[in-house]
Amino acid sequence: MKNTVEEGKSIAITSYIMVVGALIAMSMNSENKNPYASFHIRQALGLSILFVALGYTLSGFWNPMIVYPFWIFMSVLWGYGLFTAITGQTKPIPLVGGLFQKIFKNL
């Protein structure tokens, strides 16, 4: 397990560079599937899609009471995911991580 984490750590960290990083990480992990990297790719891809979807939905509003909590929420989730990738953990992102694992189970 420890060897798997070390081999997939750079891919896992790369995946958290929003949409582009997730796509790059998917191509890096396509040949030799690393379970650790795949876990974090699913988390990061789901987080990127959630960011775009919520951002698009909220783009019609420019009310600080709506926009600032969105940015704080996304920053905390992104930071948590990146922290778990750096430390070698496979903890799902709170609230949405389990859903991302189910939706993107084929990655």
JSON list of C-alpha atoms in Angstrom, two decimals:
[
{"chain": "A", "resi": 1, "resn": "MET", "atom": "CA", "xyz": [0.00, 0.00, 0.00]},
{"chain": "A", "resi": 2, "resn": "LYS", "atom": "CA", "xyz": [2.77, 2.44, 0.91]},
{"chain": "A", "resi": 3, "resn": "ASN", "atom": "CA", "xyz": [4.49, 1.82, -2.42]},
{"chain": "A", "resi": 4, "resn": "THR", "atom": "CA", "xyz": [1.21, 2.46, -4.25]},
{"chain": "A", "resi": 5, "resn": "VAL", "atom": "CA", "xyz": [0.79, 5.78, -2.44]},
{"chain": "A", "resi": 6, "resn": "GLU", "atom": "CA", "xyz": [4.33, 6.93, -3.23]},
{"chain": "A", "resi": 7, "resn": "GLU", "atom": "CA", "xyz": [4.00, 5.98, -6.91]},
{"chain": "A", "resi": 8, "resn": "GLY", "atom": "CA", "xyz": [0.66, 7.78, -7.28]},
{"chain": "A", "resi": 9, "resn": "LYS", "atom": "CA", "xyz": [1.31, 10.83, -5.12]},
{"chain": "A", "resi": 10, "resn": "SER", "atom": "CA", "xyz": [2.49, 13.15, -7.91]},
{"chain": "A", "resi": 11, "resn": "ILE", "atom": "CA", "xyz": [-0.51, 12.21, -10.06]},
{"chain": "A", "resi": 12, "resn": "ALA", "atom": "CA", "xyz": [-2.86, 12.74, -7.11]},
{"chain": "A", "resi": 13, "resn": "ILE", "atom": "CA", "xyz": [-1.43, 16.19, -6.37]},
{"chain": "A", "resi": 14, "resn": "THR", "atom": "CA", "xyz": [-1.56, 17.16, -10.05]},
{"chain": "A", "resi": 15, "resn": "SER", "atom": "CA", "xyz": [-5.24, 16.26, -10.21]},
{"chain": "A", "resi": 16, "resn": "TYR", "atom": "CA", "xyz": [-6.15, 19.10, -7.84]},
{"chain": "A", "resi": 17, "resn": "ILE", "atom": "CA", "xyz": [-5.08, 21.79, -10.33]},
{"chain": "A", "resi": 18, "resn": "MET", "atom": "CA", "xyz": [-8.76, 22.22, -11.16]},
{"chain": "A", "resi": 19, "resn": "VAL", "atom": "CA", "xyz": [-10.11, 21.01, -14.51]},
{"chain": "A", "resi": 20, "resn": "VAL", "atom": "CA", "xyz": [-6.82, 20.99, -16.42]},
{"chain": "A", "resi": 21, "resn": "GLY", "atom": "CA", "xyz": [-4.97, 19.13, -13.67]},
{"chain": "A", "resi": 22, "resn": "ALA", "atom": "CA", "xyz": [-7.67, 16.48, -13.44]},
{"chain": "A", "resi": 23, "resn": "LEU", "atom": "CA", "xyz": [-7.47, 15.87, -17.19]},
{"chain": "A", "resi": 24, "resn": "ILE", "atom": "CA", "xyz": [-3.66, 15.74, -17.12]},
{"chain": "A", "resi": 25, "resn": "ALA", "atom": "CA", "xyz": [-3.76, 13.33, -14.16]},
{"chain": "A", "resi": 26, "resn": "MET", "atom": "CA", "xyz": [-6.27, 11.12, -15.97]},
{"chain": "A", "resi": 27, "resn": "SER", "atom": "CA", "xyz": [-3.91, 10.81, -18.94]},
{"chain": "A", "resi": 28, "resn": "MET", "atom": "CA", "xyz": [-0.92, 10.19, -16.64]},
{"chain": "A", "resi": 29, "resn": "ASN", "atom": "CA", "xyz": [-2.83, 7.40, -14.88]},
{"chain": "A", "resi": 30, "resn": "SER", "atom": "CA", "xyz": [-4.37, 5.83, -17.98]},
{"chain": "A", "resi": 31, "resn": "GLU", "atom": "CA", "xyz": [-1.73, 3.21, -18.73]},
{"chain": "A", "resi": 32, "resn": "ASN", "atom": "CA", "xyz": [-0.74, 1.88, -15.31]},
{"chain": "A", "resi": 33, "resn": "LYS", "atom": "CA", "xyz": [-3.75, 2.43, -13.09]},
{"chain": "A", "resi": 34, "resn": "ASN", "atom": "CA", "xyz": [-2.70, 3.41, -9.60]},
{"chain": "A", "resi": 35, "resn": "PRO", "atom": "CA", "xyz": [-5.59, 3.00, -7.10]},
{"chain": "A", "resi": 36, "resn": "TYR", "atom": "CA", "xyz": [-4.37, 5.89, -4.93]},
{"chain": "A", "resi": 37, "resn": "ALA", "atom": "CA", "xyz": [-4.11, 8.26, -7.90]},
{"chain": "A", "resi": 38, "resn": "SER", "atom": "CA", "xyz": [-7.48, 7.08, -9.24]},
{"chain": "A", "resi": 39, "resn": "PHE", "atom": "CA", "xyz": [-9.14, 7.87, -5.91]},
{"chain": "A", "resi": 40, "resn": "HIS", "atom": "CA", "xyz": [-7.83, 11.44, -5.96]},
{"chain": "A", "resi": 41, "resn": "ILE", "atom": "CA", "xyz": [-8.57, 11.90, -9.66]},
{"chain": "A", "resi": 42, "resn": "ARG", "atom": "CA", "xyz": [-12.22, 11.04, -8.96]},
{"chain": "A", "resi": 43, "resn": "GLN", "atom": "CA", "xyz": [-12.28, 13.49, -6.05]},
{"chain": "A", "resi": 44, "resn": "ALA", "atom": "CA", "xyz": [-10.61, 16.30, -8.02]},
{"chain": "A", "resi": 45, "resn": "LEU", "atom": "CA", "xyz": [-12.70, 15.78, -11.16]},
{"chain": "A", "resi": 46, "resn": "GLY", "atom": "CA", "xyz": [-15.90, 15.88, -9.13]},
{"chain": "A", "resi": 47, "resn": "LEU", "atom": "CA", "xyz": [-14.72, 18.99, -7.32]},
{"chain": "A", "resi": 48, "resn": "SER", "atom": "CA", "xyz": [-13.88, 20.68, -10.63]},
{"chain": "A", "resi": 49, "resn": "ILE", "atom": "CA", "xyz": [-17.28, 19.86, -12.10]},
{"chain": "A", "resi": 50, "resn": "LEU", "atom": "CA", "xyz": [-18.99, 21.05, -8.92]},
{"chain": "A", "resi": 51, "resn": "PHE", "atom": "CA", "xyz": [-17.00, 24.30, -9.08]},
{"chain": "A", "resi": 52, "resn": "VAL", "atom": "CA", "xyz": [-17.99, 24.96, -12.69]},
{"chain": "A", "resi": 53, "resn": "ALA", "atom": "CA", "xyz": [-21.65, 24.01, -12.15]},
{"chain": "A", "resi": 54, "resn": "LEU", "atom": "CA", "xyz": [-22.10, 26.08, -8.99]},
{"chain": "A", "resi": 55, "resn": "GLY", "atom": "CA", "xyz": [-20.04, 28.94, -10.42]},
{"chain": "A", "resi": 56, "resn": "TYR", "atom": "CA", "xyz": [-22.19, 29.04, -13.55]},
{"chain": "A", "resi": 57, "resn": "THR", "atom": "CA", "xyz": [-25.36, 28.93, -11.47]},
{"chain": "A", "resi": 58, "resn": "LEU", "atom": "CA", "xyz": [-24.20, 31.71, -9.17]},
{"chain": "A", "resi": 59, "resn": "SER", "atom": "CA", "xyz": [-22.71, 33.87, -11.94]},
{"chain": "A", "resi": 60, "resn": "GLY", "atom": "CA", "xyz": [-26.01, 35.70, -12.36]},
{"chain": "A", "resi": 61, "resn": "PHE", "atom": "CA", "xyz": [-25.78, 36.99, -8.81]},
{"chain": "A", "resi": 62, "resn": "TRP", "atom": "CA", "xyz": [-23.22, 39.42, -7.59]},
{"chain": "A", "resi": 63, "resn": "ASN", "atom": "CA", "xyz": [-24.24, 39.51, -4.00]},
{"chain": "A", "resi": 64, "resn": "PRO", "atom": "CA", "xyz": [-21.39, 39.12, -1.50]},
{"chain": "A", "resi": 65, "resn": "MET", "atom": "CA", "xyz": [-23.73, 37.11, 0.76]},
{"chain": "A", "resi": 66, "resn": "ILE", "atom": "CA", "xyz": [-23.91, 34.47, -2.00]},
{"chain": "A", "resi": 67, "resn": "VAL", "atom": "CA", "xyz": [-20.56, 34.66, -3.78]},
{"chain": "A", "resi": 68, "resn": "TYR", "atom": "CA", "xyz": [-18.16, 34.78, -0.82]},
{"chain": "A", "resi": 69, "resn": "PRO", "atom": "CA", "xyz": [-19.56, 31.67, 0.93]},
{"chain": "A", "resi": 70, "resn": "PHE", "atom": "CA", "xyz": [-19.29, 29.83, -2.41]},
{"chain": "A", "resi": 71, "resn": "TRP", "atom": "CA", "xyz": [-15.59, 30.71, -2.73]},
{"chain": "A", "resi": 72, "resn": "ILE", "atom": "CA", "xyz": [-14.92, 29.81, 0.91]},
{"chain": "A", "resi": 73, "resn": "PHE", "atom": "CA", "xyz": [-16.80, 26.50, 0.55]},
{"chain": "A", "resi": 74, "resn": "MET", "atom": "CA", "xyz": [-14.90, 25.52, -2.62]},
{"chain": "A", "resi": 75, "resn": "SER", "atom": "CA", "xyz": [-11.54, 26.64, -1.17]},
{"chain": "A", "resi": 76, "resn": "VAL", "atom": "CA", "xyz": [-12.02, 24.54, 1.96]},
{"chain": "A", "resi": 77, "resn": "LEU", "atom": "CA", "xyz": [-13.00, 21.44, -0.05]},
{"chain": "A", "resi": 78, "resn": "TRP", "atom": "CA", "xyz": [-10.12, 21.92, -2.48]},
{"chain": "A", "resi": 79, "resn": "GLY", "atom": "CA", "xyz": [-7.65, 22.47, 0.38]},
{"chain": "A", "resi": 80, "resn": "TYR", "atom": "CA", "xyz": [-8.89, 19.36, 2.17]},
{"chain": "A", "resi": 81, "resn": "GLY", "atom": "CA", "xyz": [-8.52, 17.23, -0.95]},
{"chain": "A", "resi": 82, "resn": "LEU", "atom": "CA", "xyz": [-5.04, 18.57, -1.69]},
{"chain": "A", "resi": 83, "resn": "PHE", "atom": "CA", "xyz": [-3.97, 18.04, 1.93]},
{"chain": "A", "resi": 84, "resn": "THR", "atom": "CA", "xyz": [-5.12, 14.42, 1.91]},
{"chain": "A", "resi": 85, "resn": "ALA", "atom": "CA", "xyz": [-3.28, 13.82, -1.39]},
{"chain": "A", "resi": 86, "resn": "ILE", "atom": "CA", "xyz": [-0.05, 15.30, -0.02]},
{"chain": "A", "resi": 87, "resn": "THR", "atom": "CA", "xyz": [-0.24, 13.34, 3.24]},
{"chain": "A", "resi": 88, "resn": "GLY", "atom": "CA", "xyz": [-0.99, 10.02, 1.52]},
{"chain": "A", "resi": 89, "resn": "GLN", "atom": "CA", "xyz": [-4.54, 9.57, 2.80]},
{"chain": "A", "resi": 90, "resn": "THR", "atom": "CA", "xyz": [-7.63, 8.37, 0.95]},
{"chain": "A", "resi": 91, "resn": "LYS", "atom": "CA", "xyz": [-10.33, 10.22, 2.86]},
{"chain": "A", "resi": 92, "resn": "PRO", "atom": "CA", "xyz": [-13.25, 11.41, 0.72]},
{"chain": "A", "resi": 93, "resn": "ILE", "atom": "CA", "xyz": [-13.94, 15.13, 0.58]},
{"chain": "A", "resi": 94, "resn": "PRO", "atom": "CA", "xyz": [-16.61, 16.01, 3.17]},
{"chain": "A", "resi": 95, "resn": "LEU", "atom": "CA", "xyz": [-20.23, 16.18, 1.97]},
{"chain": "A", "resi": 96, "resn": "VAL", "atom": "CA", "xyz": [-19.57, 15.25, -1.67]},
{"chain": "A", "resi": 97, "resn": "GLY", "atom": "CA", "xyz": [-16.58, 12.88, -1.80]},
{"chain": "A", "resi": 98, "resn": "GLY", "atom": "CA", "xyz": [-18.59, 9.68, -1.47]},
{"chain": "A", "resi": 99, "resn": "LEU", "atom": "CA", "xyz": [-20.85, 10.81, -4.30]},
{"chain": "A", "resi": 100, "resn": "PHE", "atom": "CA", "xyz": [-17.83, 11.54, -6.51]},
{"chain": "A", "resi": 101, "resn": "GLN", "atom": "CA", "xyz": [-16.46, 8.04, -5.84]},
{"chain": "A", "resi": 102, "resn": "LYS", "atom": "CA", "xyz": [-19.77, 6.49, -6.96]},
{"chain": "A", "resi": 103, "resn": "ILE", "atom": "CA", "xyz": [-20.28, 8.68, -10.03]},
{"chain": "A", "resi": 104, "resn": "PHE", "atom": "CA", "xyz": [-16.73, 8.31, -11.38]},
{"chain": "A", "resi": 105, "resn": "LYS", "atom": "CA", "xyz": [-16.13, 4.70, -10.28]},
{"chain": "A", "resi": 106, "resn": "ASN", "atom": "CA", "xyz": [-14.96, 3.70, -13.78]},
{"chain": "A", "resi": 107, "resn": "LEU", "atom": "CA", "xyz": [-11.98, 6.09, -13.79]}
]
